[in-house]
XYZ file of C-alpha atoms in Angstrom:
773
model
C 24.892 122.598 78.145
C 25.790 122.615 81.809
C 24.722 126.239 82.400
C 21.602 126.186 80.236
C 18.153 125.083 81.234
C 16.386 122.378 79.293
C 14.187 123.528 76.397
C 10.907 121.858 75.600
C 8.682 122.059 72.577
C 4.955 122.197 73.244
C 2.299 121.117 72.632
C 3.210 117.449 73.131
C 2.913 115.095 70.187
C 0.826 111.975 69.915
C 2.882 109.032 71.236
C 3.189 105.873 69.126
C 6.606 104.180 69.061
C 10.065 105.313 70.164
C 13.463 105.168 68.470
C 17.015 106.180 69.476
C 19.915 107.326 67.301
C 23.590 107.994 67.838
C 24.970 110.435 65.260
C 28.680 110.974 64.636
C 30.657 113.092 62.219
C 30.701 116.891 62.259
C 27.686 117.464 64.475
C 29.005 119.776 67.169
C 29.496 123.479 66.625
C 27.316 123.450 63.507
C 23.832 124.107 64.907
C 22.900 120.440 64.806
C 20.958 120.217 68.077
C 18.778 123.248 67.218
C 18.204 121.671 63.814
C 17.100 118.394 65.438
C 14.900 120.323 67.864
C 13.021 122.155 65.103
C 12.855 119.018 62.981
C 11.160 117.124 65.814
C 8.647 119.953 66.187
C 7.881 119.799 62.466
C 7.189 116.085 62.636
C 5.225 116.206 65.904
C 7.680 114.152 67.961
C 8.479 114.037 71.661
C 11.898 113.121 73.007
C 15.282 114.782 73.476
C 18.642 115.566 71.900
C 21.974 116.044 73.654
C 25.686 116.275 73.003
C 28.017 113.502 74.050
C 31.816 113.463 73.702
C 31.887 114.191 70.019
C 28.534 112.639 69.079
C 24.890 113.586 69.328
C 22.294 111.326 70.924
C 18.638 111.544 69.930
C 15.522 109.858 71.267
C 12.181 110.521 69.580
C 8.733 109.028 69.823
C 5.657 109.457 67.707
C 4.073 107.719 64.747
C 6.138 105.280 62.665
C 5.717 107.419 59.559
C 6.847 110.559 61.380
C 9.907 108.775 62.793
C 10.887 107.494 59.347
C 10.608 110.969 57.849
C 12.528 112.411 60.798
C 15.388 109.914 60.362
C 15.683 110.682 56.654
C 15.749 114.433 57.330
C 18.442 114.057 60.006
C 20.938 113.385 57.204
C 19.435 114.897 54.085
C 18.274 118.209 55.549
C 21.138 118.801 57.975
C 22.786 122.251 58.162
C 25.120 122.917 55.245
C 28.206 122.957 57.451
C 27.278 119.711 59.267
C 28.543 116.271 58.220
C 26.283 113.852 60.149
C 26.502 110.077 60.046
C 24.088 107.757 61.857
C 26.330 105.184 63.550
C 23.664 103.451 65.627
C 19.886 103.315 65.758
C 17.512 101.119 67.666
C 13.966 100.765 68.901
C 13.428 102.292 72.329
C 10.946 102.005 75.144
C 8.127 104.539 74.985
C 8.407 106.990 77.862
C 6.085 109.489 79.467
C 7.474 112.462 77.549
C 5.342 115.536 77.080
C 7.618 117.453 74.724
C 10.891 117.440 72.811
C 13.836 118.776 74.805
C 17.499 119.707 74.476
C 19.177 118.068 77.453
C 22.451 119.008 79.147
C 25.538 117.563 77.480
C 27.224 114.422 78.726
C 30.687 112.970 78.191
C 30.802 109.246 77.578
C 33.752 106.866 77.862
C 34.032 106.113 74.160
C 34.565 109.542 72.687
C 34.070 109.915 68.940
C 35.118 113.498 68.492
C 34.886 115.586 65.321
C 35.999 119.175 65.720
C 34.425 121.759 63.428
C 36.694 124.212 61.586
C 36.294 127.984 61.717
C 33.562 129.362 59.452
C 33.288 132.587 57.481
C 30.504 135.067 58.212
C 27.206 133.841 56.737
C 24.919 135.939 54.554
C 22.347 136.401 57.331
C 24.917 137.768 59.758
C 26.461 139.914 57.024
C 23.044 141.454 56.340
C 22.647 142.254 60.031
C 26.167 143.669 60.168
C 25.206 146.198 57.478
C 21.705 146.962 58.777
C 21.589 150.225 60.798
C 18.349 149.035 62.443
C 19.926 145.849 63.822
C 21.364 145.836 67.319
C 24.490 144.119 65.968
C 24.998 146.730 63.242
C 28.776 146.955 62.602
C 29.560 144.597 65.473
C 32.949 142.988 64.651
C 32.137 139.677 66.373
C 28.686 138.861 65.024
C 28.018 135.116 64.513
C 25.348 132.421 64.637
C 25.074 128.626 64.507
C 26.131 128.680 60.853
C 29.189 130.917 61.094
C 31.999 132.190 63.268
C 35.040 130.651 64.959
C 35.014 127.061 66.164
C 38.385 125.240 66.106
C 40.294 128.302 67.342
C 37.650 128.923 70.028
C 36.964 125.488 71.538
C 38.968 124.566 74.634
C 37.430 121.119 75.103
C 34.372 119.040 74.257
C 31.402 118.745 74.576
C 31.071 121.966 72.620
C 29.339 124.252 75.109
C 29.981 127.896 75.929
C 31.884 127.110 79.166
C 34.265 125.045 77.019
C 35.159 127.932 74.713
C 37.178 131.132 74.993
C 33.806 132.925 75.265
C 33.291 131.460 78.737
C 34.185 134.750 80.414
C 31.536 136.767 78.537
C 28.182 136.519 80.309
C 25.180 136.764 78.027
C 23.084 139.901 78.237
C 19.273 139.418 78.482
C 18.777 139.994 74.738
C 21.451 137.484 73.735
C 20.231 134.938 76.257
C 16.713 135.230 74.865
C 18.032 134.449 71.383
C 20.184 131.619 72.732
C 17.164 130.012 74.380
C 14.683 130.603 71.558
C 14.332 127.530 69.321
C 13.119 129.725 66.457
C 16.208 131.925 66.581
C 19.191 131.499 64.299
C 21.310 131.809 67.428
C 19.586 129.050 69.382
C 22.516 127.420 71.226
C 25.100 129.347 69.177
C 27.940 129.078 71.685
C 30.010 132.121 70.515
C 26.909 134.369 70.555
C 27.659 137.978 71.520
C 26.640 141.564 70.927
C 28.028 145.035 71.696
C 26.489 144.856 75.174
C 28.064 141.610 76.349
C 30.696 140.463 73.866
C 34.326 141.080 72.930
C 35.511 144.564 71.989
C 38.345 146.126 70.016
C 41.229 148.221 71.316
C 43.654 150.165 69.102
C 47.200 150.746 70.422
C 49.430 153.450 68.930
C 52.440 155.208 70.436
C 51.520 154.116 73.944
C 47.941 155.361 73.642
C 44.881 153.078 73.729
C 41.678 153.809 71.826
C 38.912 151.552 73.144
C 35.478 150.806 71.744
C 34.647 149.130 68.480
C 33.842 152.152 66.315
C 36.630 154.318 67.684
C 39.202 151.543 67.300
C 38.051 150.755 63.757
C 38.197 154.406 62.758
C 41.698 154.789 64.185
C 42.862 151.659 62.389
C 41.512 152.823 59.028
C 43.134 156.243 59.529
C 46.471 154.555 60.202
C 46.123 152.442 57.067
C 45.444 155.564 55.006
C 48.593 157.103 56.459
C 50.610 154.199 55.054
C 51.215 152.565 58.450
C 51.532 148.855 59.205
C 48.992 147.363 61.612
C 49.149 144.061 63.480
C 45.467 143.122 63.704
C 44.026 140.187 65.643
C 41.728 137.978 63.617
C 40.286 134.475 64.000
C 43.335 132.176 64.143
C 46.025 134.765 64.827
C 47.259 138.211 63.913
C 47.716 139.624 60.413
C 50.097 142.362 59.391
C 47.981 144.793 57.365
C 48.888 147.660 55.050
C 47.575 149.326 51.894
C 48.108 146.805 49.079
C 48.389 149.590 46.511
C 51.081 151.503 48.419
C 54.499 150.254 47.257
C 56.293 152.250 49.948
C 54.199 150.728 52.735
C 54.788 147.258 51.304
C 58.535 147.963 51.067
C 58.632 149.048 54.731
C 56.795 145.875 55.724
C 59.285 143.752 53.784
C 62.295 145.535 55.273
C 61.040 145.310 58.832
C 59.964 141.695 58.574
C 63.158 140.651 56.749
C 61.024 139.267 53.969
C 62.531 140.747 50.796
C 60.900 138.501 48.187
C 58.359 136.049 49.578
C 54.888 136.901 48.207
C 52.368 138.624 50.461
C 48.682 137.694 50.594
C 46.045 140.292 49.759
C 42.510 140.469 51.207
C 39.542 141.779 49.205
C 35.881 142.477 49.973
C 33.561 139.584 49.067
C 31.691 141.073 46.088
C 34.675 140.215 43.787
C 34.312 143.362 41.668
C 37.462 144.959 43.048
C 39.367 141.673 42.924
C 38.475 140.977 39.304
C 39.775 144.405 38.366
C 43.228 143.353 39.552
C 43.337 139.593 39.061
C 42.189 136.968 36.550
C 39.598 134.614 38.040
C 38.654 131.375 36.275
C 35.485 129.500 37.215
C 37.117 127.014 39.591
C 39.210 129.762 41.158
C 36.034 131.683 41.958
C 34.582 128.532 43.509
C 37.646 128.291 45.729
C 37.562 131.954 46.688
C 33.984 131.421 47.902
C 34.691 128.044 49.523
C 33.658 127.717 53.157
C 37.329 127.671 54.188
C 37.868 131.067 52.495
C 41.449 130.153 51.530
C 44.147 132.209 49.879
C 43.924 131.381 46.148
C 46.820 131.982 43.765
C 45.548 134.116 40.855
C 47.237 135.599 37.803
C 47.544 139.379 37.663
C 45.639 141.482 35.151
C 47.792 143.638 32.865
C 46.492 146.787 34.594
C 46.601 145.404 38.139
C 46.506 148.245 40.686
C 48.327 146.322 43.384
C 51.847 147.377 44.301
C 54.426 145.574 42.156
C 56.350 144.445 45.232
C 53.409 142.407 46.566
C 54.809 139.340 44.743
C 58.133 140.263 43.088
C 59.275 138.002 40.273
C 55.868 136.314 40.023
C 52.848 136.688 37.755
C 50.441 135.536 40.487
C 49.120 136.982 43.722
C 47.656 135.101 46.676
C 44.203 136.611 47.239
C 41.423 135.866 49.703
C 38.035 137.286 50.516
C 37.210 138.866 53.849
C 35.908 136.060 56.062
C 35.314 137.571 59.500
C 33.017 140.498 60.353
C 36.038 142.499 61.503
C 37.706 142.039 58.104
C 34.492 143.052 56.343
C 34.323 146.274 58.317
C 37.979 147.150 57.757
C 37.788 146.592 53.999
C 34.428 148.332 53.714
C 35.720 151.410 55.530
C 39.150 151.455 53.871
C 37.758 150.931 50.365
C 40.796 149.176 48.910
C 42.459 145.750 49.205
C 44.813 145.151 52.107
C 47.999 143.167 52.434
C 47.085 140.525 55.042
C 50.156 138.454 55.798
C 50.792 136.313 58.852
C 51.994 138.292 61.858
C 55.050 136.267 62.775
C 58.775 136.048 62.440
C 59.201 134.510 58.982
C 58.928 130.728 59.024
C 57.415 130.597 62.507
C 53.781 129.916 63.444
C 51.381 132.860 63.429
C 51.205 134.846 66.687
C 47.986 134.860 68.755
C 48.723 136.700 72.015
C 48.604 140.504 72.332
C 51.594 140.868 74.645
C 53.732 138.549 72.561
C 52.746 140.334 69.362
C 53.692 143.726 70.751
C 56.967 142.383 72.133
C 58.094 140.388 69.097
C 56.773 142.679 66.366
C 57.509 146.040 67.977
C 59.979 146.814 65.182
C 57.609 145.602 62.449
C 54.148 147.049 63.174
C 53.458 150.737 63.738
C 50.161 150.076 65.531
C 48.140 147.205 66.946
C 44.443 146.321 66.722
C 43.582 143.909 69.535
C 40.394 142.308 70.807
C 39.671 140.421 74.013
C 38.339 137.143 72.583
C 41.171 134.705 73.236
C 42.465 132.383 70.502
C 42.691 128.842 71.854
C 45.148 127.685 69.184
C 46.809 129.236 66.116
C 45.558 128.602 62.586
C 47.162 130.365 59.650
C 45.190 130.938 56.444
C 44.857 127.996 54.036
C 46.466 128.322 50.596
C 45.283 126.624 47.389
C 46.238 126.724 43.724
C 44.056 125.505 40.886
C 46.055 123.012 38.814
C 44.577 120.920 36.004
C 41.138 122.328 36.744
C 40.993 121.369 40.424
C 42.018 123.005 43.668
C 45.275 121.720 45.125
C 46.068 122.384 48.770
C 49.402 124.121 49.377
C 48.941 124.919 53.075
C 46.454 123.580 55.595
C 45.015 126.261 57.811
C 41.998 128.141 59.095
C 38.742 126.804 57.687
C 40.231 123.494 56.532
C 41.570 122.152 59.820
C 41.508 119.963 61.679
C 41.522 117.861 58.498
C 39.929 114.470 59.038
C 41.046 111.686 56.707
C 40.297 107.992 56.598
C 43.049 105.412 56.898
C 43.028 102.454 54.475
C 42.817 100.038 57.411
C 42.536 100.448 61.187
C 45.651 100.974 63.275
C 46.304 98.455 66.031
C 47.371 101.244 68.409
C 47.068 105.033 68.341
C 49.982 106.652 66.495
C 51.399 110.156 66.501
C 53.071 111.166 63.219
C 55.307 114.227 63.523
C 55.943 115.005 59.848
C 59.087 116.607 58.483
C 61.211 119.651 59.217
C 59.867 122.171 56.701
C 56.194 123.122 56.350
C 55.534 120.891 59.335
C 52.172 119.432 60.268
C 51.470 116.637 62.720
C 48.850 113.899 62.422
C 47.088 111.750 64.983
C 45.895 108.305 63.940
C 43.675 105.833 65.778
C 41.347 103.150 64.475
C 40.735 104.047 60.861
C 40.773 107.790 61.541
C 43.490 110.361 60.960
C 43.426 114.027 61.958
C 45.975 116.394 60.431
C 46.897 119.620 62.197
C 47.167 123.097 60.725
C 50.414 124.217 59.133
C 52.937 124.783 61.926
C 55.882 125.977 59.842
C 59.594 125.311 59.686
C 61.065 123.837 62.859
C 64.158 126.038 62.928
C 63.310 128.266 65.887
C 62.568 127.725 69.582
C 59.062 129.170 69.204
C 58.272 126.798 66.323
C 59.211 123.864 68.546
C 57.083 125.219 71.385
C 54.046 125.482 69.095
C 54.860 122.062 67.605
C 54.662 120.527 71.096
C 51.560 122.571 71.939
C 49.711 121.331 68.835
C 50.607 117.722 69.660
C 49.374 118.006 73.257
C 46.324 119.937 72.122
C 45.159 117.434 69.494
C 45.705 114.489 71.828
C 43.661 116.197 74.560
C 40.853 117.390 72.281
C 40.401 114.000 70.629
C 41.082 112.114 73.870
C 43.687 109.916 72.205
C 46.894 108.714 73.892
C 49.460 107.687 71.239
C 51.299 104.430 71.833
C 53.726 104.773 68.915
C 55.363 107.645 67.058
C 56.262 107.898 63.370
C 58.827 110.368 62.061
C 61.016 111.106 59.058
C 64.073 108.885 58.619
C 66.355 111.932 58.471
C 68.188 111.880 61.834
C 68.814 115.635 61.790
C 65.204 116.807 61.554
C 63.958 118.528 64.711
C 60.748 116.499 64.521
C 62.714 113.225 64.332
C 64.879 114.181 67.317
C 61.745 115.091 69.275
C 60.139 111.759 68.370
C 63.147 109.853 69.691
C 63.085 111.715 73.008
C 59.322 111.316 73.343
C 59.504 107.596 72.662
C 62.308 107.107 75.194
C 60.343 109.029 77.807
C 57.089 107.151 77.185
C 58.492 103.710 76.474
C 57.010 103.840 72.986
C 58.230 102.576 69.654
C 59.631 104.917 66.989
C 59.066 104.110 63.331
C 61.245 106.035 60.901
C 59.534 106.518 57.551
C 61.569 107.448 54.523
C 60.688 110.878 53.207
C 59.595 109.919 49.700
C 57.765 106.808 50.865
C 55.658 109.165 53.012
C 55.072 111.475 50.028
C 53.880 108.518 47.941
C 51.739 107.079 50.727
C 50.086 110.420 51.450
C 48.741 110.335 47.893
C 47.904 106.628 47.987
C 46.009 107.090 51.251
C 43.543 109.385 49.476
C 42.847 106.674 46.876
C 42.747 103.329 48.755
C 40.995 101.699 45.788
C 44.129 101.937 43.598
C 45.920 98.557 43.730
C 49.230 99.579 42.156
C 50.998 102.881 41.726
C 53.881 104.531 39.992
C 54.356 107.705 42.053
C 56.745 110.420 40.984
C 58.086 111.967 44.185
C 59.857 115.104 43.017
C 60.914 117.717 45.561
C 63.887 119.553 47.015
C 65.718 116.926 49.003
C 64.757 114.128 51.372
C 66.673 111.353 53.091
C 66.736 108.259 50.878
C 66.981 104.558 51.629
C 70.600 104.515 50.414
C 71.585 107.460 52.599
C 71.716 109.959 49.735
C 69.423 112.927 49.198
C 66.576 111.812 46.963
C 64.165 114.103 45.170
C 63.673 112.859 41.617
C 62.270 109.396 42.203
C 59.628 107.132 40.737
C 58.284 104.614 43.251
C 56.390 101.517 42.140
C 54.000 99.561 44.312
C 51.814 100.599 47.224
C 52.185 101.764 50.834
C 54.541 99.562 52.794
C 56.015 98.072 49.631
C 57.508 100.901 47.587
C 60.202 100.014 45.103
C 62.430 102.745 43.700
C 62.443 102.065 39.962
C 63.543 105.351 38.373
C 65.540 108.418 39.311
C 67.518 111.370 38.003
C 71.241 111.379 37.359
C 72.789 112.258 40.722
C 75.086 115.206 41.275
C 76.971 116.574 44.279
C 75.991 119.859 45.928
C 78.937 122.098 46.917
C 78.231 123.358 50.398
C 75.451 120.858 51.122
C 72.413 122.562 52.690
C 73.624 126.013 51.593
C 72.596 125.071 48.051
C 68.946 125.442 49.072
C 69.453 129.192 49.588
C 72.088 129.710 46.895
C 70.884 128.328 43.539
C 74.235 129.098 41.883
C 75.661 126.150 43.822
C 73.257 123.741 42.096
C 74.135 125.303 38.739
C 77.829 124.885 39.453
C 77.281 121.277 40.517
C 75.569 120.388 37.239
C 78.246 122.075 35.141
C 81.108 120.494 37.041
C 79.389 117.083 36.974
C 78.842 117.266 33.206
C 82.162 119.046 32.540
C 80.280 121.900 30.954
C 81.665 125.432 30.862
C 79.990 127.548 33.554
C 79.202 131.128 32.551
C 79.412 133.190 35.713
C 76.539 135.630 36.145
C 77.375 136.873 39.614
C 80.496 137.498 41.614
C 80.665 134.072 43.210
C 83.772 131.999 43.883
C 82.846 129.351 41.347
C 86.301 129.417 39.869
C 87.961 129.142 43.257
C 90.234 126.131 43.181
C 89.630 125.322 46.836
C 85.848 125.153 46.357
C 86.198 123.007 43.268
C 88.733 120.785 44.985
C 86.429 120.320 47.972
C 83.644 119.394 45.578
C 85.912 116.904 43.754
C 86.918 115.308 47.054
C 83.236 115.215 48.111
C 83.858 117.355 51.190
C 80.466 118.735 52.288
C 79.141 117.873 48.850
C 76.403 115.257 49.312
C 74.926 113.426 46.337
C 71.374 114.209 45.321
C 68.901 113.320 42.593
C 66.529 116.162 43.495
C 64.484 117.746 40.727
C 63.995 120.777 42.970
C 67.718 121.444 42.761
C 67.530 121.100 38.963
C 64.979 123.914 38.997
C 67.328 125.960 41.203
C 70.158 125.394 38.734
C 67.996 126.458 35.783
C 66.868 129.611 37.617
C 70.505 130.456 38.254
C 71.680 129.776 34.718
C 68.904 131.952 33.307
C 69.990 134.782 35.586
C 66.757 134.781 37.612
C 68.017 133.908 41.088
C 71.484 133.342 42.539
C 70.608 133.884 46.210
C 67.087 133.377 47.532
C 65.311 134.487 50.692
C 62.651 131.779 50.898
C 62.349 128.116 50.023
C 61.216 127.503 46.454
C 61.920 131.043 45.250
C 64.127 129.998 42.327
C 61.650 127.445 40.932
C 58.717 129.852 41.429
C 60.474 132.641 39.577
C 61.487 130.212 36.854
C 57.887 129.073 36.331
C 56.656 132.671 36.222
C 59.265 133.590 33.609
C 58.676 130.558 31.379
C 56.509 130.250 28.303
C 54.209 127.284 27.724
C 55.935 125.366 24.904
C 55.780 121.939 23.294
C 59.434 122.076 22.279
C 61.699 119.917 24.402
C 65.181 118.486 24.696
C 65.405 114.689 24.725
C 66.906 113.505 27.993
C 68.552 110.075 27.655
C 67.455 107.150 29.801
C 69.809 104.395 30.855
C 69.351 101.272 32.936
C 71.906 101.314 35.726
C 73.676 98.271 37.094
C 71.464 98.440 40.199
C 68.358 98.179 37.999
C 67.274 101.825 38.300
C 66.110 103.686 35.219
C 68.111 106.902 35.266
C 67.324 110.112 33.394
C 70.266 112.307 32.380
C 69.700 116.071 32.678
C 73.015 117.001 30.988
C 71.533 117.860 27.523
C 69.637 120.725 29.201
C 72.832 122.660 29.903
C 73.624 123.843 26.353
C 70.009 124.895 25.889
C 69.979 126.870 29.138
C 73.215 128.597 28.137
C 71.930 129.605 24.684
C 71.550 133.358 25.147
C 70.326 133.721 21.570
C 66.997 132.515 22.926
C 64.827 134.389 25.401
C 64.564 133.437 29.048
C 60.889 132.592 28.500
C 61.735 130.165 25.698
C 64.537 128.439 27.556
C 62.420 128.177 30.707
C 59.553 126.724 28.684
C 61.823 124.139 27.068
C 63.194 123.203 30.491
C 59.687 122.483 31.848
C 58.611 120.613 28.709
C 61.791 118.508 28.728
C 61.276 117.321 32.307
C 57.628 116.486 31.574
C 58.675 114.514 28.482
C 61.387 112.707 30.480
C 58.852 111.597 33.106
C 56.580 110.317 30.335
C 59.415 108.294 28.811
C 60.162 106.768 32.200
C 56.493 105.820 32.638
C 56.331 104.237 29.169
C 59.477 102.214 29.780
C 58.293 101.086 33.216
C 54.846 100.087 31.931
C 56.487 97.891 29.308
C 58.664 96.358 32.003
C 56.256 96.062 34.957
C 52.725 96.188 33.564
C 49.895 98.579 34.343
C 49.739 101.063 37.193
C 48.121 104.359 38.095
C 50.517 107.302 37.933
C 50.669 109.597 40.948
C 52.373 112.975 41.343
C 53.541 113.923 44.826
C 56.176 116.256 46.246
C 56.686 120.002 46.252
C 57.824 120.202 42.620
C 54.284 119.394 41.477
C 53.013 122.644 42.968
C 54.399 123.968 39.664
C 51.331 124.333 37.434
C 53.260 124.581 34.159
C 55.147 121.323 34.736
C 52.233 119.408 36.263
C 49.693 120.269 33.588
C 52.186 119.499 30.809
C 53.031 116.124 32.341
C 49.405 115.210 32.999
C 48.501 116.046 29.399
C 51.279 113.810 28.069
C 50.403 110.938 30.389
C 46.702 111.097 29.530
C 47.519 111.163 25.815
C 49.437 107.892 26.243
C 46.690 106.100 28.135
C 47.816 106.591 31.719
C 45.451 107.269 34.583
C 46.874 110.101 36.704
C 46.056 111.079 40.284
C 46.979 114.092 42.398
C 46.166 114.802 46.026
C 42.635 116.076 46.649
C 42.795 117.303 50.240
C 46.388 117.252 51.459
C 49.360 119.383 50.415
C 51.753 117.916 47.824
C 54.630 119.414 49.785
C 55.997 118.396 53.172
C 52.740 119.475 54.805
C 51.336 116.085 53.737
C 54.165 113.964 55.181
C 52.523 113.387 58.560
C 49.481 111.752 56.985
C 51.743 109.731 54.673
C 53.621 108.475 57.714
C 50.361 107.190 59.193
C 49.443 105.426 55.952
C 52.878 103.774 55.927
C 52.309 102.686 59.536
C 49.039 101.021 58.587
C 50.765 99.172 55.757
C 53.637 98.069 57.975
C 51.195 96.667 60.510
C 49.381 94.822 57.716
C 52.652 93.307 56.469
C 53.763 92.393 59.989
C 50.412 90.765 60.741
C 50.552 88.788 57.499
C 54.085 87.618 58.257
C 53.127 86.585 61.786
C 50.130 84.619 60.516
C 52.302 82.905 57.922
C-alpha cells in the first residue's frame, strides 16, 4: 500500500514466540489483509501482514497457543471469497514489536500471482444501497472488501489502489476514514468510493448529456420505458439493454445488430420472484443463478412466460441472470421489469469497453448511451452455464469465473502459451503446474477480435509475470490463432507445437481428472482438423493425454461447398442423401438438383470429407424443416433439440470394423425415419437423439470387449445438448460405465487452450521418458 500509512493495533500483546507464514492462492483483492489484522487482534498477537507479488506474508508473535489458533483460523475462517494456502511457515526471531501492523506492499522476484475475479454486490452493500439514511444510498458503484470489480479493475499487482483503474479517484475524508479503520468493512477495500469522490454516470441521448447519478438513471429508465435501446457500461463491458417484454424493441435490436435468431440474455432482480414467474428453476439452477460468478443460466420457459417471444426464437429456453452490480440493481429496481442484457458488440466480436468506441461502432444500434468514468482494464463477457445431468456445465468463461486457474497433471519444463482454436477462442498460460485460462474472446474472424486476442495474451503474461518460451496451437493451418502462433514463434525464436483439435478436446477433460488412468473420450463437435487431414467430429479416442488412439468414428460424408455447410444445413442434408443414395425431398428453393453442384460433389471439388456429428445434427434439422440457413453457429442443432421429444425409441445404427481398424457407425438408417412425415417433428427429433446415444453405447460396449476397462468421457460442443448427453449418460451408467464430463471448462472450443497445455505436459513426459531410455 504505497500511498497508505501503516496501521497498528494497540494495546500490544504479550510476547512469547514468533512465527512467519507465506500464504498463496486467492489472497489479494478479497479482504485478506484486513482479515489477518483483525484475527491477530483477537488472538492478542503482535507482528505484521503485507502483500507481495501475488502472495501475503505474515509475521506474528505471542503465546504458542495463540499462534496455533491463529494459524488454524488463517485457513478455516478466511473470507468466503478467499482461497488461501499456506505454502511456507517457519519459526522467527522475536522482535521488539509493540503492535500488529499492515505494512506497505512489496514485490518479490518469485511472483506467485492469483488474480481475483469480479464479485457481485454483497448483502451488506445491497442493504446500504437501499437505505435512505446511508451516505451511499443508491450509489451505483458501492463496494467493499467482499464485493465489487477486481479482474476488470486491476492494472498490475500488488493489488493496491494505485494499481487499479480507481487510481485517479482521490478518497474523500469519509472514505479514507473507512479505508484506514480496521473495524470497517471497507478497511483496505481498494475500489472504495462514494458519491463525493467516486465514479459517476452520464447519459447521452441525441447529442445531449445528462450528468449525475440520479439524473442519468432516471433518463435511462425513461428511455427504456419508451422502448429505446441503451448501451450501458457495466463491470466487464457494455450491455445492450431494452425491455424484455417488448417484442418490437427486441425486434429493432435484432435488426440493428444483424442478429436475427441468436438468443438474447435477460437480466432479473435478485429476489427470483419475477424470474420464477417466467422461467422454470430447478434446485441446481437456482444454486447457479446465485453463484458468486452470477452467470447466465439456461432455463426452460414457463407456459405463461411474459417475455417477448423473439428473445430466443426456436428455443424453449432463455438465458437468464440476476443483477450483479449495484448499477444493475438500481436499473431493474426502477424499471420494474426484466431487461434484455446482451453483449454490446458486433456479433462474434469481444464485448466493447470504451465509451468512444461504443458510440462510434454502435451508433446505428443503440438509441442512447449510459456511461460511467470508471475505466475497464480488460473486457470480460458474462459467463454462461447449463445444468446437464444435475450439474452445472460451463458454456462460456467470463466475468466472475475468470481468470480460471487450473492445475496441470505435471509441471511444464518451460512456460507455454496456448492460443486455442478459431471459434469461441480463449487463450491459456501454463507454467510449472499452473494453468490460467482467459475469458471468452470470441470468433477470430474480425480485425478487432485479433486485436483483443493479442491484448489478452500480452495482458495475462504481464499480470502473471510469465514469459512463454513455447506456443501451442491447433493443427489446422488456416486458423487465425495458428497463423498468429507461427508468426510469434518465428519472431521470438520459440517452438510451435501443433495439437490436433480433438486430442485437445479429450485432454481438456482428462486434465480435470488426472487420477483417471485410461479413457475412452467421445469428441463430438462440428468439425476439426484430424490426424489424417480430414475433418473429424464424431470420434472416440482411447488412451490418455499424449497417447490418444482413434478407435471409433462415424461414417464419413462429403460436404458440398465445404465451410458454407456450417451456415447452410441443407448442404449437410444433401450430402447424407447423396452419400447414401437416398431420395432428397426438397423443402426450400435450393439448387440441390443442379447437375453442376452434384457433379462437383461427385468429383470432390470443394467437398471435404467429414465424420462430424455436428453436421449430422445440421442435416436432421434441415430434413425436419427446422433450419435451412442459419445466422449463428449451432443454431440448427439447438432448434432440433428444442423441437425434440424425450423418447426411448431408436433406430439401430450398424457398426462395422473398417480395414484400418476403426469401428465405424453408419448413420444411413436415420434417413428414412427423418423423412417419415407421418410422424411428428418432435417424435422424429427424439428418435434421432436416442439413436445417436444408443450408437455411442454400442461403440463403448464393443470397445470394452476389445480393449478392456476405461472411463468414458464426453467432450466437444455436441455434448452441450442436454437431451443427447443425459440419454447417453443414462445408457452408459446402466451398462456399468463410469462417465465424466468437464467440471470447470467449456465442452466447446473454449476449452481447447487448456487441452493444448495438457497435451504439452504429456508430450514433455513422453519425450523425457524416451530420452532417459
